[in-house]
Amino acid sequence: MALPAAVNKRRIVWSYAITVGAYHLIALLALIPWYFSWTGVVSAVLGMYVFGTLGINLCYHRLLTHRGLVCPKWLEHAFVVLAVCCMQDTPARWVAVHRRHHEHSDRQDDPHSPLVNFFWGHVGWMLAENRDLVRLGIFDRYAKDILRDPFYKRLERTLLYPSILFGSWAVFFASGFAADMLAGGSFSEALQFGASLLIWGVFVRTVAVWHITWSVNSAAHLWGYRNYETGDRSRNNWMVALITNGEGWHNNHHADTRSARHGHRWWELDVVYLSIRVLEMLGLARNVCRPDKTVAAGLAKTKRTR
Ligand SMILES: [Zn+2]
Ligand SMILES: [Zn+2]
């Protein structure tokens, strides 16, 4: 498949290219023993759930993009702060690009179809200039509802976005440094512990969450099975579902975009949806969209004819 017509391959988006490259290089410091601590490893693994699953999958994707549930504003904003720490751009931009993906899935105007090639669908699409994705244009078309919220507007127009991001680096480093000092460690030991939390808890975690999110765009449009005859190449990919906590049931999602539940068969484990159920039971989520009955009838039919 050809690249979107609005893409100019020769014009690199340097801000993205440098950021993606730098994060990968810094994350490699984790291979040096001086930066290692088990607390750092645990903070990276827990962070993949807290920042990636709750921030990106639950909030940016199921809540803001598809309106599959409603949370109190304070909680929605708290989830957005977590998502901002994942360095996947602002809520308006993420939502707009993703809504465009659903509108043009696996056709030329899809911003990130892996039918161009795997690398393009995974990360390449972010690194080349695409006039279709210029902020004001896609905001007007796909993200007007998001920008009605003054907090999300501030993330576009002020230094709030980088402040949250760099603030999160400081929190990781300072909490490690202070905890070690309080436990009677020397200055150099505290420095080392703080650095291990920064490298593992921020950089390793961010790079891991990037590839996890990107695998939905790349692998889950190439490999896996289909429950539904959607007009695109979306697939249910169990490996992607496992690492994304449920986003890998991507063919189900394309068949029924509004549903907050992406796992449709009983064994299609969807931890994001289970987290939403917990929120619902605590009174922190309402209007949770379940799979549409007419869509589910399509699944039953597929089962019978198999
Ligand atoms: Zn998709
Ligand atoms: Zn979606």
CSV table of C-alpha atoms and ligand atoms in Angstrom, one decimal:
chain,number,residue,atom,x,y,z
A,1,MET,CA,0.0,0.0,0.0
A,2,ALA,CA,1.2,3.5,-0.7
A,3,LEU,CA,2.0,6.1,2.0
A,4,PRO,CA,-0.7,8.7,2.7
A,5,ALA,CA,-0.6,11.3,-0.1
A,6,ALA,CA,0.1,14.0,2.4
A,7,VAL,CA,3.3,12.4,3.6
A,8,ASN,CA,6.6,13.9,2.6
A,9,LYS,CA,9.1,11.1,3.3
A,10,ARG,CA,12.1,13.4,2.9
A,11,ARG,CA,10.9,15.7,5.7
A,12,ILE,CA,11.8,14.2,9.0
A,13,VAL,CA,9.9,15.4,12.1
A,14,TRP,CA,13.1,16.0,14.0
A,15,SER,CA,11.5,16.7,17.4
A,16,TYR,CA,10.0,13.2,17.3
A,17,ALA,CA,13.0,11.5,15.8
A,18,ILE,CA,15.4,13.0,18.4
A,19,THR,CA,13.1,12.2,21.3
A,20,VAL,CA,12.5,8.6,20.2
A,21,GLY,CA,16.2,8.0,19.6
A,22,ALA,CA,17.3,9.7,22.8
A,23,TYR,CA,14.9,7.8,25.0
A,24,HIS,CA,16.1,4.5,23.5
A,25,LEU,CA,19.7,5.4,24.1
A,26,ILE,CA,19.1,6.5,27.6
A,27,ALA,CA,17.1,3.4,28.4
A,28,LEU,CA,20.2,1.4,27.3
A,29,LEU,CA,21.9,2.7,30.4
A,30,ALA,CA,19.8,0.1,32.3
A,31,LEU,CA,22.4,-2.4,31.0
A,32,ILE,CA,25.1,-0.8,33.2
A,33,PRO,CA,25.1,-2.4,36.6
A,34,TRP,CA,25.6,1.0,38.4
A,35,TYR,CA,22.0,1.9,37.4
A,36,PHE,CA,20.5,-1.4,38.6
A,37,SER,CA,18.2,-1.8,41.6
A,38,TRP,CA,15.3,-4.3,42.1
A,39,THR,CA,13.1,-1.3,43.1
A,40,GLY,CA,13.9,0.2,39.8
A,41,VAL,CA,12.8,-2.9,37.9
A,42,VAL,CA,9.6,-3.2,40.0
A,43,SER,CA,8.8,0.5,39.3
A,44,ALA,CA,9.2,-0.1,35.6
A,45,VAL,CA,6.9,-3.1,35.6
A,46,LEU,CA,4.3,-1.5,37.8
A,47,GLY,CA,4.7,1.7,35.8
A,48,MET,CA,3.7,-0.2,32.6
A,49,TYR,CA,0.3,-0.8,34.2
A,50,VAL,CA,-0.1,2.5,36.0
A,51,PHE,CA,1.0,4.8,33.1
A,52,GLY,CA,0.5,2.7,30.1
A,53,THR,CA,-2.6,0.7,30.9
A,54,LEU,CA,-4.5,3.3,32.9
A,55,GLY,CA,-3.1,6.4,31.2
A,56,ILE,CA,-3.0,5.4,27.6
A,57,ASN,CA,-5.3,2.3,27.1
A,58,LEU,CA,-8.1,3.1,29.6
A,59,CYS,CA,-8.0,6.9,29.4
A,60,TYR,CA,-6.6,8.2,26.1
A,61,HIS,CA,-8.1,5.2,24.1
A,62,ARG,CA,-11.3,3.8,25.6
A,63,LEU,CA,-12.4,6.9,27.6
A,64,LEU,CA,-11.4,10.0,25.6
A,65,THR,CA,-11.2,8.6,22.0
A,66,HIS,CA,-14.2,6.3,22.0
A,67,ARG,CA,-16.3,7.5,25.0
A,68,GLY,CA,-16.8,4.0,26.2
A,69,LEU,CA,-17.2,5.1,29.8
A,70,VAL,CA,-17.5,8.2,31.9
A,71,CYS,CA,-15.3,9.0,34.9
A,72,PRO,CA,-15.5,11.9,37.3
A,73,LYS,CA,-13.5,14.8,35.8
A,74,TRP,CA,-10.9,14.8,38.6
A,75,LEU,CA,-10.1,11.1,37.9
A,76,GLU,CA,-10.1,11.6,34.1
A,77,HIS,CA,-7.6,14.4,34.5
A,78,ALA,CA,-5.5,12.3,36.9
A,79,PHE,CA,-5.4,9.6,34.2
A,80,VAL,CA,-4.4,12.1,31.6
A,81,VAL,CA,-1.5,13.2,33.8
A,82,LEU,CA,-0.4,9.6,33.8
A,83,ALA,CA,-0.8,9.4,30.0
A,84,VAL,CA,1.2,12.6,29.5
A,85,CYS,CA,4.1,10.9,31.4
A,86,CYS,CA,4.1,8.2,28.6
A,87,MET,CA,5.3,10.9,26.1
A,88,GLN,CA,2.7,9.9,23.5
A,89,ASP,CA,1.7,13.5,22.9
A,90,THR,CA,-1.3,15.5,24.2
A,91,PRO,CA,-4.8,14.0,24.6
A,92,ALA,CA,-6.2,16.1,21.7
A,93,ARG,CA,-3.4,15.0,19.3
A,94,TRP,CA,-3.6,11.3,20.4
A,95,VAL,CA,-7.3,11.2,20.1
A,96,ALA,CA,-7.4,13.0,16.7
A,97,VAL,CA,-4.8,10.7,15.1
A,98,HIS,CA,-6.6,7.6,16.5
A,99,ARG,CA,-10.0,8.7,15.3
A,100,ARG,CA,-8.5,9.3,11.8
A,101,HIS,CA,-7.1,5.8,12.0
A,102,HIS,CA,-10.6,4.3,12.6
A,103,GLU,CA,-12.0,6.5,9.8
A,104,HIS,CA,-9.5,5.3,7.2
A,105,SER,CA,-8.3,2.0,8.6
A,106,ASP,CA,-5.8,0.2,6.3
A,107,ARG,CA,-6.6,2.6,3.4
A,108,GLN,CA,-4.2,5.1,2.1
A,109,ASP,CA,-5.2,7.9,4.4
A,110,ASP,CA,-4.8,5.8,7.5
A,111,PRO,CA,-1.9,7.6,9.4
A,112,HIS,CA,-0.2,4.3,10.4
A,113,SER,CA,-1.3,1.2,8.4
A,114,PRO,CA,1.3,-1.5,8.6
A,115,LEU,CA,0.2,-2.5,5.1
A,116,VAL,CA,2.8,0.1,3.9
A,117,ASN,CA,5.3,-1.9,5.9
A,118,PHE,CA,5.8,-3.0,9.5
A,119,PHE,CA,8.2,-0.3,10.4
A,120,TRP,CA,5.9,2.4,9.1
A,121,GLY,CA,2.9,1.2,11.1
A,122,HIS,CA,5.0,0.7,14.2
A,123,VAL,CA,6.9,4.0,14.4
A,124,GLY,CA,7.9,5.4,11.0
A,125,TRP,CA,4.6,7.2,10.5
A,126,MET,CA,5.5,9.6,13.4
A,127,LEU,CA,8.9,10.4,12.0
A,128,ALA,CA,7.9,11.7,8.6
A,129,GLU,CA,6.0,14.9,8.0
A,130,ASN,CA,2.3,14.2,7.3
A,131,ARG,CA,0.3,17.3,6.4
A,132,ASP,CA,-3.0,15.4,7.3
A,133,LEU,CA,-1.8,15.4,10.9
A,134,VAL,CA,-1.0,19.1,11.3
A,135,ARG,CA,-2.5,20.0,14.7
A,136,LEU,CA,-5.1,22.7,13.8
A,137,GLY,CA,-6.5,20.7,10.9
A,138,ILE,CA,-7.0,17.4,12.7
A,139,PHE,CA,-8.1,19.2,15.9
A,140,ASP,CA,-10.9,20.9,14.1
A,141,ARG,CA,-12.1,17.7,12.5
A,142,TYR,CA,-11.5,15.1,15.2
A,143,ALA,CA,-10.9,16.7,18.6
A,144,LYS,CA,-13.3,19.6,19.2
A,145,ASP,CA,-14.9,17.8,22.1
A,146,ILE,CA,-11.5,17.3,23.8
A,147,LEU,CA,-10.5,20.9,23.4
A,148,ARG,CA,-13.7,22.1,25.1
A,149,ASP,CA,-12.0,21.0,28.4
A,150,PRO,CA,-9.8,23.9,29.6
A,151,PHE,CA,-7.2,21.5,31.1
A,152,TYR,CA,-6.7,19.8,27.7
A,153,LYS,CA,-6.5,23.2,26.0
A,154,ARG,CA,-3.8,24.3,28.5
A,155,LEU,CA,-1.8,21.2,27.6
A,156,GLU,CA,-1.7,22.5,24.0
A,157,ARG,CA,-1.1,26.1,24.6
A,158,THR,CA,1.1,26.4,27.7
A,159,LEU,CA,4.2,24.7,29.2
A,160,LEU,CA,2.0,22.4,31.2
A,161,TYR,CA,2.8,19.3,29.1
A,162,PRO,CA,6.6,19.5,29.5
A,163,SER,CA,6.2,20.6,33.1
A,164,ILE,CA,4.3,17.4,33.9
A,165,LEU,CA,6.7,15.3,32.0
A,166,PHE,CA,9.9,16.7,33.5
A,167,GLY,CA,8.2,16.9,36.9
A,168,SER,CA,7.6,13.1,36.7
A,169,TRP,CA,11.4,12.6,36.1
A,170,ALA,CA,12.1,14.7,39.2
A,171,VAL,CA,9.6,12.7,41.3
A,172,PHE,CA,11.2,9.4,40.4
A,173,PHE,CA,14.8,10.6,41.0
A,174,ALA,CA,14.0,12.6,44.2
A,175,SER,CA,11.9,9.9,45.8
A,176,GLY,CA,14.7,7.4,45.3
A,177,PHE,CA,17.4,9.8,46.5
A,178,ALA,CA,15.4,10.9,49.6
A,179,ALA,CA,14.4,7.3,50.5
A,180,ASP,CA,18.0,6.2,50.5
A,181,MET,CA,19.2,9.2,52.5
A,182,LEU,CA,16.5,8.6,55.1
A,183,ALA,CA,17.5,4.9,55.3
A,184,GLY,CA,21.0,6.1,56.3
A,185,GLY,CA,22.7,5.7,52.9
A,186,SER,CA,25.6,7.8,51.8
A,187,PHE,CA,25.3,10.6,49.3
A,188,SER,CA,26.7,8.5,46.5
A,189,GLU,CA,24.5,5.6,47.4
A,190,ALA,CA,21.4,7.9,47.4
A,191,LEU,CA,22.5,9.3,44.0
A,192,GLN,CA,22.8,5.7,42.6
A,193,PHE,CA,19.4,4.7,43.9
A,194,GLY,CA,17.7,7.8,42.6
A,195,ALA,CA,19.4,7.3,39.2
A,196,SER,CA,18.2,3.7,39.1
A,197,LEU,CA,14.6,4.8,39.6
A,198,LEU,CA,14.9,7.4,36.9
A,199,ILE,CA,16.5,5.1,34.3
A,200,TRP,CA,14.1,2.1,35.0
A,201,GLY,CA,11.0,3.8,36.3
A,202,VAL,CA,11.0,6.5,33.5
A,203,PHE,CA,13.1,5.6,30.5
A,204,VAL,CA,12.9,1.8,30.4
A,205,ARG,CA,9.2,2.0,31.2
A,206,THR,CA,8.5,4.7,28.6
A,207,VAL,CA,10.3,2.8,25.8
A,208,ALA,CA,8.5,-0.4,26.8
A,209,VAL,CA,5.1,1.3,26.8
A,210,TRP,CA,5.9,2.9,23.4
A,211,HIS,CA,6.5,-0.5,21.8
A,212,ILE,CA,3.5,-2.0,23.6
A,213,THR,CA,1.2,0.8,22.2
A,214,TRP,CA,2.8,0.7,18.8
A,215,SER,CA,2.4,-3.1,18.5
A,216,VAL,CA,-1.4,-2.5,18.4
A,217,ASN,CA,-0.9,-0.4,15.3
A,218,SER,CA,1.6,-2.7,13.7
A,219,ALA,CA,1.2,-6.4,14.8
A,220,ALA,CA,-2.5,-6.2,15.5
A,221,HIS,CA,-3.2,-5.2,11.9
A,222,LEU,CA,-1.0,-8.0,10.5
A,223,TRP,CA,-1.1,-11.2,12.5
A,224,GLY,CA,-3.8,-13.0,14.4
A,225,TYR,CA,-7.4,-14.2,14.0
A,226,ARG,CA,-10.6,-12.4,13.2
A,227,ASN,CA,-13.9,-12.7,15.0
A,228,TYR,CA,-15.6,-10.1,12.7
A,229,GLU,CA,-15.6,-9.3,9.0
A,230,THR,CA,-14.5,-5.7,9.4
A,231,GLY,CA,-13.6,-3.6,6.3
A,232,ASP,CA,-9.9,-3.4,7.5
A,233,ARG,CA,-7.1,-5.9,8.3
A,234,SER,CA,-7.5,-5.6,12.1
A,235,ARG,CA,-6.6,-8.8,14.0
A,236,ASN,CA,-7.0,-10.3,17.4
A,237,ASN,CA,-3.5,-11.0,18.5
A,238,TRP,CA,-3.1,-12.8,21.8
A,239,MET,CA,0.5,-11.8,22.3
A,240,VAL,CA,-0.4,-8.1,21.8
A,241,ALA,CA,-3.4,-8.6,24.0
A,242,LEU,CA,-1.1,-9.9,26.8
A,243,ILE,CA,1.4,-7.1,26.7
A,244,THR,CA,-1.2,-4.4,26.3
A,245,ASN,CA,-3.6,-5.8,28.9
A,246,GLY,CA,-6.4,-6.2,26.4
A,247,GLU,CA,-5.9,-3.8,23.5
A,248,GLY,CA,-4.7,-6.6,21.3
A,249,TRP,CA,-8.3,-7.9,20.7
A,250,HIS,CA,-8.1,-5.3,18.0
A,251,ASN,CA,-10.5,-6.9,15.5
A,252,ASN,CA,-13.2,-7.0,18.2
A,253,HIS,CA,-12.4,-3.3,18.8
A,254,HIS,CA,-12.7,-2.3,15.1
A,255,ALA,CA,-16.0,-4.2,14.9
A,256,ASP,CA,-17.4,-2.4,18.0
A,257,THR,CA,-15.4,0.7,18.6
A,258,ARG,CA,-17.5,2.2,21.4
A,259,SER,CA,-17.5,-0.9,23.6
A,260,ALA,CA,-15.3,-0.5,26.7
A,261,ARG,CA,-14.8,-4.2,26.6
A,262,HIS,CA,-12.4,-5.4,23.9
A,263,GLY,CA,-12.3,-9.1,24.9
A,264,HIS,CA,-15.5,-10.6,23.5
A,265,ARG,CA,-15.0,-14.3,24.0
A,266,TRP,CA,-14.8,-15.6,27.6
A,267,TRP,CA,-11.1,-16.4,27.3
A,268,GLU,CA,-10.1,-13.1,25.6
A,269,LEU,CA,-8.6,-11.6,28.8
A,270,ASP,CA,-9.0,-7.9,29.0
A,271,VAL,CA,-7.3,-6.4,32.0
A,272,VAL,CA,-8.2,-2.8,30.9
A,273,TYR,CA,-11.9,-3.8,31.0
A,274,LEU,CA,-11.5,-5.5,34.4
A,275,SER,CA,-9.9,-2.3,35.7
A,276,ILE,CA,-12.9,-0.4,34.4
A,277,ARG,CA,-15.2,-2.9,36.2
A,278,VAL,CA,-13.4,-2.2,39.4
A,279,LEU,CA,-13.8,1.5,38.9
A,280,GLU,CA,-17.5,1.0,38.1
A,281,MET,CA,-18.0,-1.0,41.3
A,282,LEU,CA,-16.3,1.8,43.3
A,283,GLY,CA,-18.7,4.3,41.8
A,284,LEU,CA,-15.8,5.9,39.8
A,285,ALA,CA,-17.0,4.9,36.3
A,286,ARG,CA,-20.5,5.0,34.8
A,287,ASN,CA,-22.2,4.6,31.3
A,288,VAL,CA,-19.8,1.8,30.6
A,289,CYS,CA,-20.5,0.6,27.0
A,290,ARG,CA,-20.7,-3.2,26.6
A,291,PRO,CA,-20.4,-5.0,23.3
A,292,ASP,CA,-23.3,-4.1,21.0
A,293,LYS,CA,-25.8,-6.9,20.7
A,294,THR,CA,-26.1,-6.7,16.9
A,295,VAL,CA,-22.3,-6.9,16.7
A,296,ALA,CA,-22.2,-9.8,19.1
A,297,ALA,CA,-24.8,-11.6,16.9
A,298,GLY,CA,-22.2,-11.4,14.1
A,299,LEU,CA,-19.7,-13.2,16.5
A,300,ALA,CA,-22.3,-16.0,17.2
A,301,LYS,CA,-22.9,-16.4,13.4
A,302,THR,CA,-19.1,-16.7,12.8
A,303,LYS,CA,-18.9,-19.4,15.5
A,304,ARG,CA,-21.8,-21.4,13.9
A,305,THR,CA,-20.4,-21.4,10.4
A,306,ARG,CA,-16.9,-22.4,11.6
B,1,ZN,ZN,-6.6,-0.4,14.4
B,2,ZN,ZN,-9.7,2.7,18.9
